[in-house]
CSV table of C-alpha atoms in Angstrom, one decimal:
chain,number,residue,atom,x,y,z
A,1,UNK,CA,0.0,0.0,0.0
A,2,UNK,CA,1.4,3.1,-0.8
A,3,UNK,CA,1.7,5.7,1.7
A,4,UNK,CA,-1.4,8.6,2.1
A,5,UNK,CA,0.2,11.8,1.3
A,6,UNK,CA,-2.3,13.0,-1.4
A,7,UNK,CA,-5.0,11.8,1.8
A,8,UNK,CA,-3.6,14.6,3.7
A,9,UNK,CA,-2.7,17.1,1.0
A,10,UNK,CA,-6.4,17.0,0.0
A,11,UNK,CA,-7.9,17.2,3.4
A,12,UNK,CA,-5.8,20.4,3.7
A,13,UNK,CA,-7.3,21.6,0.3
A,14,UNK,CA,-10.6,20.9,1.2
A,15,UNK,CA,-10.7,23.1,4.9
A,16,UNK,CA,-8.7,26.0,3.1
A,17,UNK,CA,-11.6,25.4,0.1
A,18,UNK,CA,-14.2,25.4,3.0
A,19,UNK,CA,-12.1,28.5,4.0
A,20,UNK,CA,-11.4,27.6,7.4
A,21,UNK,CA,-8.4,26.2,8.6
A,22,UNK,CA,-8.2,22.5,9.2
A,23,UNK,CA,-7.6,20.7,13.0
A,24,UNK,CA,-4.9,18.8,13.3
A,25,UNK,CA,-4.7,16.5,17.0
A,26,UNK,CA,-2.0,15.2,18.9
A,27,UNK,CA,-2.2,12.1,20.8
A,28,UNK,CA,0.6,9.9,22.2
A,29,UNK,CA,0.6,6.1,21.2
A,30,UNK,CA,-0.1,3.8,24.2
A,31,UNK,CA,-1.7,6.3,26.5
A,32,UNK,CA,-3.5,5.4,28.7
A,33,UNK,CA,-2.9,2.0,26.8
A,34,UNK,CA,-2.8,1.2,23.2
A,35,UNK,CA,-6.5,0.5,23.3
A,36,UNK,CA,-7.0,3.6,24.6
A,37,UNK,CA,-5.0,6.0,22.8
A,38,UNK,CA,-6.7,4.5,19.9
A,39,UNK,CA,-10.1,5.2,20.8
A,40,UNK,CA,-8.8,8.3,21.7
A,41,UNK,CA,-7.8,9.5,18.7
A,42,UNK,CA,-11.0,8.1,17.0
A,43,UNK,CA,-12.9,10.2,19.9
A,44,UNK,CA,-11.2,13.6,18.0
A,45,UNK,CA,-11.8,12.5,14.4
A,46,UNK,CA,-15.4,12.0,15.2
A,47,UNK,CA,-15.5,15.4,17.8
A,48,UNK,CA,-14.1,17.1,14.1
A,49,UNK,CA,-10.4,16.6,14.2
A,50,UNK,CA,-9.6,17.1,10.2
A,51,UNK,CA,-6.0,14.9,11.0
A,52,UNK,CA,-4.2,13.7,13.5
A,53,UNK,CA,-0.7,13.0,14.9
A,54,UNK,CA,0.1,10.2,16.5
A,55,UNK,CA,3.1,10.8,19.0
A,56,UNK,CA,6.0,7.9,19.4
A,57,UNK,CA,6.2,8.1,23.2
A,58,UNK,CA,10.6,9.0,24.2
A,59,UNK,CA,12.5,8.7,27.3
A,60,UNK,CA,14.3,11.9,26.6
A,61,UNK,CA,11.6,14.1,24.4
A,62,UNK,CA,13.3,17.3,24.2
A,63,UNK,CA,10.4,19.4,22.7
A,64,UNK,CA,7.7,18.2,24.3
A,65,UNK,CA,6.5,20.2,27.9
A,66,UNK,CA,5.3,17.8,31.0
A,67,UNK,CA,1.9,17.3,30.3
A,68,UNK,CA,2.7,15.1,27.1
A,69,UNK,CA,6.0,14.0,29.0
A,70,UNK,CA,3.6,12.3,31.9
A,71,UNK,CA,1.5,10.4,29.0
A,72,UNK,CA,4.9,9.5,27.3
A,73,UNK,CA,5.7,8.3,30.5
A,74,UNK,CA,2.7,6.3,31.2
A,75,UNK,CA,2.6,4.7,27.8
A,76,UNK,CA,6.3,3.9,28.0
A,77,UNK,CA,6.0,2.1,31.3
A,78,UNK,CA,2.9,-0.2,29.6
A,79,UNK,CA,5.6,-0.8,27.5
A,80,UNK,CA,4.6,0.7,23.8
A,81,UNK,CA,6.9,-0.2,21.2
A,82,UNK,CA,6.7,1.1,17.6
A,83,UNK,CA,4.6,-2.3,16.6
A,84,UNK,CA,1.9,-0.7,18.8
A,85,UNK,CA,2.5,2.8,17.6
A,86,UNK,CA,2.1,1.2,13.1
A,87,UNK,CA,-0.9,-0.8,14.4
A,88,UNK,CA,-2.9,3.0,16.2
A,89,UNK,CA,-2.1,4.4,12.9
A,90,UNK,CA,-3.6,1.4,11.1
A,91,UNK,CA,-6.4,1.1,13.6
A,92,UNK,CA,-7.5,4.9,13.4
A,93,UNK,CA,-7.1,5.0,9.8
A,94,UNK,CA,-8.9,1.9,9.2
A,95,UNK,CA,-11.7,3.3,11.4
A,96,UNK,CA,-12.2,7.0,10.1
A,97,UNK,CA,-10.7,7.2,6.4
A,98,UNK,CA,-8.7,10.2,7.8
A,99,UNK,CA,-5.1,11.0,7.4
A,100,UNK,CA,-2.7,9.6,10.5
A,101,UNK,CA,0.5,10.9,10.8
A,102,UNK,CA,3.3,9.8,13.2
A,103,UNK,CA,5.3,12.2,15.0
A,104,UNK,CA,8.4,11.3,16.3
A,105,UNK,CA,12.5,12.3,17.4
A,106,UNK,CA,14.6,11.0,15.0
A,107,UNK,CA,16.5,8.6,17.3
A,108,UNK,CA,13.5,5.7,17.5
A,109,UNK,CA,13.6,5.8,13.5
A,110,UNK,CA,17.3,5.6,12.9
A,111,UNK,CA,17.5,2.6,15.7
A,112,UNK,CA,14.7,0.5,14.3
A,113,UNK,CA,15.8,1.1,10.5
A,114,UNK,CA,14.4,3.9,7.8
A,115,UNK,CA,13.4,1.7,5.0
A,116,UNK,CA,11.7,-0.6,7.7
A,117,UNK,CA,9.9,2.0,9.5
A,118,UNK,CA,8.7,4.0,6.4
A,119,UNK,CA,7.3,0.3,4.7
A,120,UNK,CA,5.7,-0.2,7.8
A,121,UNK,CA,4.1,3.2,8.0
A,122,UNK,CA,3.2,3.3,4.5
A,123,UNK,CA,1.5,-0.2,5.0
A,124,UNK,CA,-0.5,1.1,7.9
A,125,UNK,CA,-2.0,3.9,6.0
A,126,UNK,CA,-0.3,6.8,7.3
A,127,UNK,CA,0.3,9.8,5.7
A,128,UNK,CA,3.8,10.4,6.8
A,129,UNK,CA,5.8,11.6,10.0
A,130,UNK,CA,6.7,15.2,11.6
A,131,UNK,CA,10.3,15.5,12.6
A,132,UNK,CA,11.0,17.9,15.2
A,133,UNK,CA,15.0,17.4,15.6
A,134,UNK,CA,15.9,16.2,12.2
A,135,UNK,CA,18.1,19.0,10.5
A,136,UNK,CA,17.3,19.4,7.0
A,137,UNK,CA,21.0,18.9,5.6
A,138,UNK,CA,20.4,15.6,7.7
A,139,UNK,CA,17.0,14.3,6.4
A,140,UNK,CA,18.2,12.8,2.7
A,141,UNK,CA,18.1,8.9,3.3
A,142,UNK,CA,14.8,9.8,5.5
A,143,UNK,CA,13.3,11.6,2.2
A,144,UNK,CA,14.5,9.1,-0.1
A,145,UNK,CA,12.8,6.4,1.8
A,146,UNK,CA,9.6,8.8,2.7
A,147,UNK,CA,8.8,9.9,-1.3
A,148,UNK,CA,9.2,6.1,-2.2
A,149,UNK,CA,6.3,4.9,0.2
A,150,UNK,CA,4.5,8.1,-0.6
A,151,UNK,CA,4.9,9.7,3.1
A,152,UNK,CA,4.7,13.9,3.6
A,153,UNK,CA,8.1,14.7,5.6
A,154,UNK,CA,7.0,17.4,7.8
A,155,UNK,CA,9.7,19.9,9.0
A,156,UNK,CA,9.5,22.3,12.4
A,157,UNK,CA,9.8,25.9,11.6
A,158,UNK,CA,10.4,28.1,15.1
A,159,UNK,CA,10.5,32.0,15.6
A,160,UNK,CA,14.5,31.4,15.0
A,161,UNK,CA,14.4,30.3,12.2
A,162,UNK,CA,15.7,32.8,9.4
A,163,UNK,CA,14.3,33.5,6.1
A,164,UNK,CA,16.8,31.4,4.4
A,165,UNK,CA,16.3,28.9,6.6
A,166,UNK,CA,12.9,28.9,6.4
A,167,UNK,CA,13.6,28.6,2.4
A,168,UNK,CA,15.6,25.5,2.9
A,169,UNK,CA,13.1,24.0,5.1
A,170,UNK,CA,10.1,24.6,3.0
A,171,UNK,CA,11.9,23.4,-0.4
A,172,UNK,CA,12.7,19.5,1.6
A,173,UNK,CA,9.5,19.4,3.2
A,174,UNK,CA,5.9,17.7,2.0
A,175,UNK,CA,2.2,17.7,3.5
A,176,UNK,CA,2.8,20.9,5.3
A,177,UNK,CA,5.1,23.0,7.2
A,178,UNK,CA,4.8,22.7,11.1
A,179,UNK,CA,5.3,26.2,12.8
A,180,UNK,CA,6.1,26.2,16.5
A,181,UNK,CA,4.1,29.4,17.5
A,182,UNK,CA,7.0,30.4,20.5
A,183,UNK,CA,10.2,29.6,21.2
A,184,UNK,CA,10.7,26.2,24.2
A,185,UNK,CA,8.3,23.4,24.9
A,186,UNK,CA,4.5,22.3,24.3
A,187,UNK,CA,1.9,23.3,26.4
A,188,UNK,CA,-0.6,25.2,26.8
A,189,UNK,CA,-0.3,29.1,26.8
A,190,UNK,CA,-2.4,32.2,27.8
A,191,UNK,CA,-1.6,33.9,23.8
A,192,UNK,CA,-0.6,32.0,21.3
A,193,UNK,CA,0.9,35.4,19.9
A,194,UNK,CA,2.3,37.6,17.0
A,195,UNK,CA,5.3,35.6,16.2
A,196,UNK,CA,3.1,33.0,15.3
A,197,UNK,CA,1.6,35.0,12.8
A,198,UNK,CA,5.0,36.5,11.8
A,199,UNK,CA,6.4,33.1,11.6
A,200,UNK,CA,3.4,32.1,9.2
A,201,UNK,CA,4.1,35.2,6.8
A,202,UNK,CA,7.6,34.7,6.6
A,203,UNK,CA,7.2,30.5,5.9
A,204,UNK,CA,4.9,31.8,3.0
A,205,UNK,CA,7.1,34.2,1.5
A,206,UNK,CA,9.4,31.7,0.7
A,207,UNK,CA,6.9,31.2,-2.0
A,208,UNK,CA,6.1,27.6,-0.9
A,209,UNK,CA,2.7,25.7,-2.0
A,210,UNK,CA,2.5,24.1,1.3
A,211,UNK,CA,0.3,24.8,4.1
A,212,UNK,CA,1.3,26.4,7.0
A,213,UNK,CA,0.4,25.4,10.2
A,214,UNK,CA,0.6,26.5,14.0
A,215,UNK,CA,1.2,24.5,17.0
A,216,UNK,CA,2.1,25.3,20.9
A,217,UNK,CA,-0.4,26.7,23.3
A,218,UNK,CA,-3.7,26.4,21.6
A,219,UNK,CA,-5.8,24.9,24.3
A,220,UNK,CA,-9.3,26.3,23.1
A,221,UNK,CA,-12.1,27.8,20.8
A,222,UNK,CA,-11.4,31.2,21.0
A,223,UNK,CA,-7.1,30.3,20.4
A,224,UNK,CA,-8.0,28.1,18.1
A,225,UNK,CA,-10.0,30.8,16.1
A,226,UNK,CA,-7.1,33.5,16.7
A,227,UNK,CA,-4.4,30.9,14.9
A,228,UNK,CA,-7.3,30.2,12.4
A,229,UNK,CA,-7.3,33.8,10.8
A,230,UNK,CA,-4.1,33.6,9.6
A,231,UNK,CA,-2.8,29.9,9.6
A,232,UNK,CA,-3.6,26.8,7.2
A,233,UNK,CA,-4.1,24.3,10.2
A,234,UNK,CA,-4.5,24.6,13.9
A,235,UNK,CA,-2.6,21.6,16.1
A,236,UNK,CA,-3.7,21.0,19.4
A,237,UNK,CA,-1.9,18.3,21.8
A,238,UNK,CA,-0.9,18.9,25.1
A,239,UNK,CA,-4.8,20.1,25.8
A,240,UNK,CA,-6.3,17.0,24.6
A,241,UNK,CA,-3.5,14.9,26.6
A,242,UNK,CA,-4.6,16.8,29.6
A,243,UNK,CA,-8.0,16.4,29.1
A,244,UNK,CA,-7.4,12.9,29.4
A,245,UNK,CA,-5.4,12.7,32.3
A,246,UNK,CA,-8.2,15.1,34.6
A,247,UNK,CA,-10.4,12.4,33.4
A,248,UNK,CA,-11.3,9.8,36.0
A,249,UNK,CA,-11.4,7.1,34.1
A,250,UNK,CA,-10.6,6.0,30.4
A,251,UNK,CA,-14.2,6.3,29.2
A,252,UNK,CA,-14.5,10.0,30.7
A,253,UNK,CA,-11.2,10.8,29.1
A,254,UNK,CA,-12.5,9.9,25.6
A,255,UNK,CA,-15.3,11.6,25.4
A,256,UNK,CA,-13.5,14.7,26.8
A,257,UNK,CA,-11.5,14.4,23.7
A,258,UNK,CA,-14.6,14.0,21.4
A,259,UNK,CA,-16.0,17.2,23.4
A,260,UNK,CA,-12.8,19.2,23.4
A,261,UNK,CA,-12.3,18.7,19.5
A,262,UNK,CA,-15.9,19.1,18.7
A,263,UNK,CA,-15.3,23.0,20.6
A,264,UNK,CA,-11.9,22.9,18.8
A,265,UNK,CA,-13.5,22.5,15.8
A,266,UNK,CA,-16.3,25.6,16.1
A,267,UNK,CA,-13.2,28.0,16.8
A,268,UNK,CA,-11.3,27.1,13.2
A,269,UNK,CA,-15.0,27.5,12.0
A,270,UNK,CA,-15.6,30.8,13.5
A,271,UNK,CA,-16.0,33.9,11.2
A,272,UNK,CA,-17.1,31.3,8.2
């Protein structure tokens, strides 16, 4: 099977043809179990998730803040390995028809093998992987092995980065371009900011086709409708994540994802 790019190129085109911007969701593999996460992450896509990304729980996750660290760490001590982490992408896509994309540090990829880890993902449905810590001058074999299972490669672009950088990023990258809205770790935030919306003009100006879109410290609606008037796709995680663990139980921590996405999903709407 070959990989679902075009899935999630098109599900792109059709928010920003609905003139909204799409709602991407981050869940972690294996949290609270494997079962779990994947009724999760079906709980968003139903709630009106448009995609979403399916985090490879890490020991030493450098990017991510500590409310995704305690579900990494929850899922890693049920002992998720990337078997479990192909077969939520193959389960939610299965399920929902919607594009699944895996994102991971490179470390886990380059230990269990490129070519193996991009078949696998390709035969699981998903539409490719975000890369937070792989340089660009880095990614070649990674690309080589993406474009021939038809996978996006899906670069981080931070408030750092300079315009040439940005260039160089935008020119190696497929599926979209993922713009960290601040500078340090996930979570959620009181403003989500200007240099988000700085960072999304000068990714564009590059004069790159691909859609831009914003994560870090959206946690609600009315975020969610502020990163939605001027970026291609709003991604939400470390809400969702903590959704689930205020939860008192695994039920109630479902269908606060299904409720949190369906509010999610009004603010990208608002103003259409």
């Amino acid at each position: 099977m070959s990989g679902n790019i075009n899935l999630l190129s098109d599900t792109l085109a059709a928010a920003k043809a609905e003139d909204r911007a799409a709602l991407i969701a981050y869940l972690p593999a294996g949290f609270p179990t494997v079962d779990g996460g994947i009724e999760a992450i079906k709980a968003a896509f139903d709630g009106g998730a448009d995609v979403v990304e399916v985090g490879l729980p890490h020991s030493d996750p450098v990017l991510d803040g500590p409310v995704i660290q305690t579900a990494d760490d929850i899922a890693l001590r049920g002992g998720v390995r990337i078997a479990d982490v192909m077969r939520t992408v193959r389960e939610a896509h299965t399920a929902t028809g919607k594009p699944v994309l895996v994102m991971t540090y490179w470390n886990p990829i380059d230990r269990y093998g490129v070519e193996r880890f991009t078949a696998e993902l390709a035969d699981a449905g998903g539409a490719g992987c975000i890369l937070p810590d792989l340089p660009v001058q880095e990614a070649a074999l990674w690309r080589e092995h993406a474009e021939k299972h038809g996978l996006a490669t899906v670069f981080v672009v931070a408030p750092s980065s300079r315009d040439a950088r940005l260039a160089e990023i935008t020119a190696a990258g497929s599926g979209f371009v993922y713009a960290a809205s601040l500078m340090g770790v996930t979570g959620t935030r009181e403003s989500v900011g200007a240099q988000a919306e700085d960072l999304v003009t000068r990714t564009r100006a590059t004069r790159s086709d691909l859609p831009v879109c914003v994560g870090l410290g959206v946690s609600d609606a009315a975020q969610a409708a502020e990163v939605a008037a001027f970026a291609d796709g709003v991604i939400v995680g470390s809400a969702f994540v903590k959704r689930m663990l205020d939860a008192p139980d695994d039920t109630a921590g479902v269908e606060a994802v299904r409720a949190l996405a369906a509010d999610l999903a009004k603010g990208v709407r608002r103003g259409v």
